[in-house]
XYZ file of C-alpha atoms in Angstrom:
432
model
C 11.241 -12.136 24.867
C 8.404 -12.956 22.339
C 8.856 -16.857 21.015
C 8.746 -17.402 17.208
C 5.684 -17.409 15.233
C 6.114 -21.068 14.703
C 5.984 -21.798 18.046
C 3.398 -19.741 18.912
C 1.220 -21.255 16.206
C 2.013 -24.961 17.725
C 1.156 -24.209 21.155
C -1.533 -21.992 20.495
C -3.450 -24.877 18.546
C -1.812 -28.316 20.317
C -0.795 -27.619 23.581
C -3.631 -25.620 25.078
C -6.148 -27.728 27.549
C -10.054 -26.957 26.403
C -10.613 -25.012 29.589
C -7.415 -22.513 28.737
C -8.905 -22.291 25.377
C -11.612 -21.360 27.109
C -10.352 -18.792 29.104
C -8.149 -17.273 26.788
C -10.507 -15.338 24.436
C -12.119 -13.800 27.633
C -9.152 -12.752 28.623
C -8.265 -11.102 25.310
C -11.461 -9.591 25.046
C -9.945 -7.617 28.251
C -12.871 -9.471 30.668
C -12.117 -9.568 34.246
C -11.271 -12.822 36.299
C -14.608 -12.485 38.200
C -15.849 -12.471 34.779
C -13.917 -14.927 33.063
C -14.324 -17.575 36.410
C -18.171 -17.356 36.219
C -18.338 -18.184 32.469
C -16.402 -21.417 33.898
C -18.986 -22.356 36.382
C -16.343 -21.210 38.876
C -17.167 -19.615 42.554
C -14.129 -17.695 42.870
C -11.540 -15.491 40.619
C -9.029 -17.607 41.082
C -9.844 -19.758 39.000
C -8.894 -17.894 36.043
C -6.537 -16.383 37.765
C -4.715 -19.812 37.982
C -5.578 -20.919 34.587
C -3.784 -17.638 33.342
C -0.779 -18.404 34.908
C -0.655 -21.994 33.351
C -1.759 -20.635 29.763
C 1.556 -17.795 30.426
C 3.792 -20.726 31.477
C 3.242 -22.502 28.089
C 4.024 -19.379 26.190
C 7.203 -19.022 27.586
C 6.220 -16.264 30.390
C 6.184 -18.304 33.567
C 4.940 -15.854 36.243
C 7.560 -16.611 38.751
C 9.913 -14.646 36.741
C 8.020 -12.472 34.276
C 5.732 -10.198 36.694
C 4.178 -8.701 33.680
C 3.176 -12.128 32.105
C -0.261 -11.065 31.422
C 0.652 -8.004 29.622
C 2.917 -10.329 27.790
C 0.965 -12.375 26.543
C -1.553 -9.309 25.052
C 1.625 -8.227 23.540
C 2.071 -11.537 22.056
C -1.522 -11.930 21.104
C -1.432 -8.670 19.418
C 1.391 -9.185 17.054
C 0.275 -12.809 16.018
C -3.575 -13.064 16.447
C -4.656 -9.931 16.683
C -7.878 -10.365 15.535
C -8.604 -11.566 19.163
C -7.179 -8.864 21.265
C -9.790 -6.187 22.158
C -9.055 -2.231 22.734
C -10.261 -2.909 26.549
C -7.535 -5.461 27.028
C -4.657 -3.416 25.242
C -5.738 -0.291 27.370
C -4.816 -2.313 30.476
C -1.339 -2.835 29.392
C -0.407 1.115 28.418
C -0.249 -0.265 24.372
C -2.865 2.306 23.115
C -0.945 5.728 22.771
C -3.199 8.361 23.179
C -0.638 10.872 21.602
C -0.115 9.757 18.189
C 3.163 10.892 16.510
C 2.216 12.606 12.834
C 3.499 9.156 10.538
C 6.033 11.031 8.391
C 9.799 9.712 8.181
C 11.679 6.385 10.165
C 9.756 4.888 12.752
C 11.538 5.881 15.655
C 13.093 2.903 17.725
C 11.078 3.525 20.573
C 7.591 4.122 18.921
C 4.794 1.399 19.418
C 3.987 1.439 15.474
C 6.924 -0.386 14.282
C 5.712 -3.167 12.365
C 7.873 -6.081 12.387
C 8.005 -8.197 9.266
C 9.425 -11.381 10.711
C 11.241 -13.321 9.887
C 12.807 -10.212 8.358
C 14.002 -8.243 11.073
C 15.598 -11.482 13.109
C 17.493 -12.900 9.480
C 18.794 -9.103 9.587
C 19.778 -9.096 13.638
C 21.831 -12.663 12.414
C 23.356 -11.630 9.591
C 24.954 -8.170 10.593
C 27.282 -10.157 13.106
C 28.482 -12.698 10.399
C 32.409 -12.025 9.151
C 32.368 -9.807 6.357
C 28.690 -9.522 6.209
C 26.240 -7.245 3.172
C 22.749 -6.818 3.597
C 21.169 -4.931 0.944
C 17.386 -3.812 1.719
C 15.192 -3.492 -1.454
C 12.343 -1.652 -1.047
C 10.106 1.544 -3.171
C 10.073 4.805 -1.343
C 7.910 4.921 2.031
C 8.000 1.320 2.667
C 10.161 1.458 5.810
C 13.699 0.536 4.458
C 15.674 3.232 6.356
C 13.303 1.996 10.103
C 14.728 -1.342 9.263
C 18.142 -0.182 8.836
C 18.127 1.553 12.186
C 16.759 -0.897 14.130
C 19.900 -2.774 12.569
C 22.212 -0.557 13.662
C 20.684 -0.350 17.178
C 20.984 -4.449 16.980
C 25.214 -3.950 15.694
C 25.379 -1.869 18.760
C 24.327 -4.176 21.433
C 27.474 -6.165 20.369
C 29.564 -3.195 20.667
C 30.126 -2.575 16.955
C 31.063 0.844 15.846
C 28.306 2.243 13.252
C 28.330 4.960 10.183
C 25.018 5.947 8.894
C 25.021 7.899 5.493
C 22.039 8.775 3.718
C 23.203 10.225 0.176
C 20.182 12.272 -0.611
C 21.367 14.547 1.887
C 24.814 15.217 0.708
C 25.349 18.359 -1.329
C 24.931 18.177 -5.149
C 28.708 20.044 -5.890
C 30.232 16.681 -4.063
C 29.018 14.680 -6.965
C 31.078 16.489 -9.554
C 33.964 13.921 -9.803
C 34.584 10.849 -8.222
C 38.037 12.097 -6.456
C 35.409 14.995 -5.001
C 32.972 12.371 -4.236
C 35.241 10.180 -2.090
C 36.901 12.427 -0.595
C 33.185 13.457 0.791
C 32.240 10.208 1.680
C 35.321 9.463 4.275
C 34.553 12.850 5.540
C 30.731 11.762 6.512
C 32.081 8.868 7.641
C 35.228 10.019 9.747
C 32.752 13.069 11.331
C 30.720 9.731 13.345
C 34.189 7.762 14.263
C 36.470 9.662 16.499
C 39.069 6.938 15.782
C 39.405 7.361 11.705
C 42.306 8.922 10.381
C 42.363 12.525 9.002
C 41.954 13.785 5.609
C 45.287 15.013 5.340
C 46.239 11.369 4.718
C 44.572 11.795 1.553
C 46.895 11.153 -1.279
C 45.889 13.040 -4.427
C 48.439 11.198 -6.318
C 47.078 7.734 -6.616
C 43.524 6.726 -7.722
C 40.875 7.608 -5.486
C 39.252 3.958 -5.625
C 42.522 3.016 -4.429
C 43.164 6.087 -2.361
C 39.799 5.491 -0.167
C 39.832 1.830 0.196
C 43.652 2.382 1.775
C 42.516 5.065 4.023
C 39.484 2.480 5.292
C 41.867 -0.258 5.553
C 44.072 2.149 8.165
C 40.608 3.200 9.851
C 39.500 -0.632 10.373
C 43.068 -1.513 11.434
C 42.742 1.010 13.894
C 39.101 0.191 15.186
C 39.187 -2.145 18.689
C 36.117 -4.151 17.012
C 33.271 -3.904 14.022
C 32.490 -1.085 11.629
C 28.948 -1.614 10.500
C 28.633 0.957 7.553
C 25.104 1.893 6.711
C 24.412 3.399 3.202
C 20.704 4.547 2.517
C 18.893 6.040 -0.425
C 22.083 4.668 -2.750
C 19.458 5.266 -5.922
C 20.844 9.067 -5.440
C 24.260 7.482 -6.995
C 22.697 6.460 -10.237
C 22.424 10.086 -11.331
C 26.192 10.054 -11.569
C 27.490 7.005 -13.447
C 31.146 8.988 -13.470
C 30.428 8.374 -9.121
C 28.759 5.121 -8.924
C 31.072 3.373 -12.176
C 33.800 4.101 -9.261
C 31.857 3.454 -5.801
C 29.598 0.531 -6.470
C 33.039 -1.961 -7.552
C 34.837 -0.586 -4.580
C 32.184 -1.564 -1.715
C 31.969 -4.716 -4.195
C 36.015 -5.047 -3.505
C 35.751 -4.383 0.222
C 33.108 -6.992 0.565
C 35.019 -9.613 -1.380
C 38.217 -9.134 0.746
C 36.799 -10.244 4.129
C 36.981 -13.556 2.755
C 40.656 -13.492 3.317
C 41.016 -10.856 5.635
C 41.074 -10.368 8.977
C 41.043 -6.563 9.026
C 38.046 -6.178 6.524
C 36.005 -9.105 7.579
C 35.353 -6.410 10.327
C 33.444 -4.020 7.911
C 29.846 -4.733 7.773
C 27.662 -3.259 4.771
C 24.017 -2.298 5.025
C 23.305 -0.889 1.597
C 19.450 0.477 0.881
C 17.749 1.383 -2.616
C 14.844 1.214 -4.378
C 15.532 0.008 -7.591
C 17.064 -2.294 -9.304
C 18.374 0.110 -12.479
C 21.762 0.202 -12.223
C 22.467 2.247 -15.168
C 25.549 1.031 -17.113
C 27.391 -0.568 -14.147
C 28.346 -4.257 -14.930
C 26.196 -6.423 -12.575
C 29.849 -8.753 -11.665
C 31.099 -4.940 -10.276
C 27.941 -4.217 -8.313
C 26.879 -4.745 -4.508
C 23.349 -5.586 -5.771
C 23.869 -9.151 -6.364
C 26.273 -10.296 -3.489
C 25.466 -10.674 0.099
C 21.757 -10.875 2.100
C 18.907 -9.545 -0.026
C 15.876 -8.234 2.022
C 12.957 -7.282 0.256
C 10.053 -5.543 1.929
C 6.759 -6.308 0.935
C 3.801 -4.726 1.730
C 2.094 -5.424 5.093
C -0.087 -8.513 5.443
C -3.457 -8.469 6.602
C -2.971 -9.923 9.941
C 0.570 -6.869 9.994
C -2.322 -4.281 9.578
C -4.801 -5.295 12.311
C -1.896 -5.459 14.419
C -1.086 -1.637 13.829
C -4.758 -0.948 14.291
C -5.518 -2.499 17.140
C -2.329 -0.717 18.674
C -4.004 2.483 17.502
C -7.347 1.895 19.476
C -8.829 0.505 16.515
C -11.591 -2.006 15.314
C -9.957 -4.242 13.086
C -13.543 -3.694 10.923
C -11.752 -0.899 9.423
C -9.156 -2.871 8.220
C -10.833 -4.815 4.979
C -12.363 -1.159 3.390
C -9.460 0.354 3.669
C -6.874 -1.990 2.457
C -8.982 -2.507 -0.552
C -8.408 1.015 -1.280
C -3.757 1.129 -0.493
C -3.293 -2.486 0.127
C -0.846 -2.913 2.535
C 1.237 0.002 1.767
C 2.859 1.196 4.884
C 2.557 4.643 4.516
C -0.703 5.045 3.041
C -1.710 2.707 5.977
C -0.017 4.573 8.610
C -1.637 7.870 7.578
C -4.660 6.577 7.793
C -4.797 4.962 10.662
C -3.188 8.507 12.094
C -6.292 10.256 10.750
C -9.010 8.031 11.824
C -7.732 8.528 15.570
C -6.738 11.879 15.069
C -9.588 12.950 14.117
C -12.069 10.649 15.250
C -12.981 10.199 11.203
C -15.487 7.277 10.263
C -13.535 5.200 7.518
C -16.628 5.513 5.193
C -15.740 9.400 5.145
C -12.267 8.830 4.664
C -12.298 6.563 2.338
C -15.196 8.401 0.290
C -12.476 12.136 0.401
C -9.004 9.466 -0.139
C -9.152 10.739 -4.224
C -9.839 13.715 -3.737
C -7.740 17.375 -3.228
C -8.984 17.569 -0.117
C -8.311 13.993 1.385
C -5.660 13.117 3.499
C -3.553 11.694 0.947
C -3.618 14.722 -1.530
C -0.472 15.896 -0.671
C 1.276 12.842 -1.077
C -0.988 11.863 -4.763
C -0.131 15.788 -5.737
C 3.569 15.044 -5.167
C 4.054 12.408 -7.294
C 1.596 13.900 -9.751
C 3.742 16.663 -10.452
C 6.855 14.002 -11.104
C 4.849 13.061 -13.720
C 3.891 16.807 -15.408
C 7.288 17.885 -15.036
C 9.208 14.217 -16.849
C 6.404 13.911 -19.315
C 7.326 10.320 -20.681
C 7.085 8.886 -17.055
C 3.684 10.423 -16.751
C 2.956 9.120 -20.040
C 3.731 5.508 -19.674
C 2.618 5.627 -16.159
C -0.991 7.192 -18.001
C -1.288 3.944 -20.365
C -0.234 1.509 -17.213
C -3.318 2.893 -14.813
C -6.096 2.958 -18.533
C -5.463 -0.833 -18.591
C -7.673 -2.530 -15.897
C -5.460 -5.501 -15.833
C -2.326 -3.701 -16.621
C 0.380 -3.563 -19.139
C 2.124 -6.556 -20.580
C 6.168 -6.217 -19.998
C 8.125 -7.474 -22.777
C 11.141 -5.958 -20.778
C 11.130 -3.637 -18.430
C 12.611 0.375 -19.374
C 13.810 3.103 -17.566
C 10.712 4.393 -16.726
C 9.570 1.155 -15.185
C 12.357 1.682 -12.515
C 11.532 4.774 -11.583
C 8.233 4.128 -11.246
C 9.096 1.068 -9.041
C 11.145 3.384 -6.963
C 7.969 5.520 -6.245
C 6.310 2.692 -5.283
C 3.475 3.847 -7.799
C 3.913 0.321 -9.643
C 3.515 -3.253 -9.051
C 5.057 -6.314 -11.286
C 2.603 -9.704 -11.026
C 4.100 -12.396 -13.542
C 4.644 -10.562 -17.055
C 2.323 -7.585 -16.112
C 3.150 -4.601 -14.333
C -0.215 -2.451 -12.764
C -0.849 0.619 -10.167
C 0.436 -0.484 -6.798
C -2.959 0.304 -5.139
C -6.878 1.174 -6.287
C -6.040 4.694 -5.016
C -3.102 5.298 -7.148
C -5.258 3.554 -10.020
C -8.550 6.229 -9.323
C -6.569 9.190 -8.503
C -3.762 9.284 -11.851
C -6.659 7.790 -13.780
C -8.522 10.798 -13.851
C -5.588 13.784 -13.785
C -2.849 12.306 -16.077
């Protein structure tokens, strides 16, 4: 198991002798110990051989019980400095993947181009097995809110917990027609995943359905042997409905509120994911939104993105051009770094097609273009926030801020609010 950042950082610059320090880049450049022992003066590999093992040993990989300690520390290297791990030395370990998966959707929990955010993803492994616990994930479209949730849920279920996953931009538009209709739909979803939960027929149309459904969850959580963790994504979809969410959003605020004093729903653990904070007319002292752990997801750092390159096959010499064109976006990021292995493009050519219909983010720019032909006021406050090199002063922020927040088209920086990257800024500057 990888140690903290922290840590890393304190042995990496206090507790390595000169010689290890010595040795280590070699190593990371993927150089072999014949290699690495003559650059000490050394007549035979074991030298660095030996040194290796003592460098593993600080790092917490001792090699009397972690056979694959020098892979392990590549690994390590590679997440925290990996502007010192070479393509050669990641080949030796099986971390380049020669068949790249087409970066569309979650991050499956398996793939090798999951980008942890840490602290992030340990805060979230913590909190889900706290009484009574809410994390709500904050985060614009395509910024890897429902990979995090998943690898959540994979965490809850290491510990046994029973899990619902409900994503409400797939459930049919006729179940949003009234909020009886509504709930009724959402125990269904959820009952479909739990064998245990208790049928529909329970249902009793002649009380309110706020109170109706939080009874008929009570039963279910009695009945569970152990944890629900209930995991709500793309909630946003709700705020079309304020008849729905006016109802739903004070109910999971109710649920969450009772495991303080109760045993049976100090059980029920709430992920809730969205990407904006417009919550329409629903009083803030009703909402989820403002209770429980928040978890924002920022774009990747620089260090986050040389990581997923090198893992790629990758110089990290890419990295600089092309985050000056999407930042750290993940998706933008992703897709490129897809392409240029793909493909086997030069990032000059890339970069010089990225604004254009024929570059490998037209389909995604087109998308959101027509958003903003077919709601004409988005388009045209989105129009006067990419003409302003520096921005648009917000003396409060509108509906049409939110939504373009939600896209992830827009970022806030003190009082201003500005196109997320240069791409989005080039691109809408000339077609809007």
């Amino acid at each position: 198991m990888l140690i903290s950042q922290e840590k890393f950082e304190n042995i990496y610059q206090n507790e390595l002798t000169p010689k290890q320090k010595k040795v280590l880049p070699l190593f990371l450049a993927g150089q072999t110990d014949e290699h690495i022992a003559r650059e000490l003066g050394a007549t035979h590999r074991s030298t660095a051989s030996h040194q290796l093992r003592n460098i593993s040993t600080k790092f917490g990989f001792p090699p009397e019980t972690e056979p694959d300690y020098r892979c392990n520390l590549i690994e390590m290297f590679a997440k925290y400095k990996p502007e010192l791990v070479s393509v050669k030395a990641l080949e030796k370990c099986g971390h380049i993947i020669q068949n790249i998966r087409f970066p569309e959707g979650l991050e499956p929990l398996n793939s090798a181009f999951y980008q942890e955010r840490s602290p992030i993803e340990s805060r979230c492994y913590t909190a889900i097995k706290e009484l009574g616990a809410l994390i709500r994930i904050k985060a614009p479209k395509q910024m890897g809110k429902t990979s995090l949730l998943k690898r959540i849920m994979a965490e809850a279920k290491k510990s046994s917990y029973s899990t619902v996953y409900l994503n409400f931009s797939l459930i049919e538009t006729n179940k949003f027609t009234n909020a009886n209709d509504f709930l009724r739909s959402f125990y269904a979803y959820a009952m479909n995943q739990l064998p245990s939960a208790p049928p529909l027929i329970v249902w009793d149309t002649d009380i309110p359905s706020m109170v109706n459904c939080t009874r008929i969850f009570q039963s279910l959580l009695k009945q569970l042997d152990g944890v629900l963790v209930l995991a709500l994504d793309e909630v946003d979809k709700l705020f079309e409905y304020p008849e729905i969410y006016q109802n739903f959003f004070p109910m999971l605020r109710n649920w969450n509120e009772n495991a303080n004093e109760s045993e049976t729903w100090e059980k029920l653990r709430l992920l809730v994911a969205h990407s904006t904070e417009d919550y329409g007319r629903l009083d803030i002292n009703q909402s989820p939104f403002n209770v429980g752990l928040p978890i924002k997801l920022e774009e990747f750092t620089e260090e986050q993105v040389k990581s997923l390159a090198i893992r790629h096959g990758l110089d990290s010499k890419n990295i600089l051009p092309l985050m000056s064109l999407v930042g750290g976006h993940p998706y933008l990021v992703r897709l490129a770094l897809y392409y240029l292995v793909s493909q086997d493009a030069s990032i000059g050519e890339l970069l010089q097609q990225a604004t254009t219909d024929t570059g490998i983010y037209s389909e995604h720019l087109r998308r959101h273009l027509e958003t903003f032909q077919e709601n004409q006021e988005l388009g045209r406050v989105f129009k006067e926030i990419v003409s302003n090199t520096q921005g648009i002063k917000i003396e409060r922020k509108n509906r049409q801020f939110y939504q373009l927040d939600s896209m992830g088209v827009i970022k806030f920086s003190n009082s201003f609010v500005m196109p997320r990257c240069r791409l989005y800024h080039e691109y809408f500057g000339d077609r809007l």
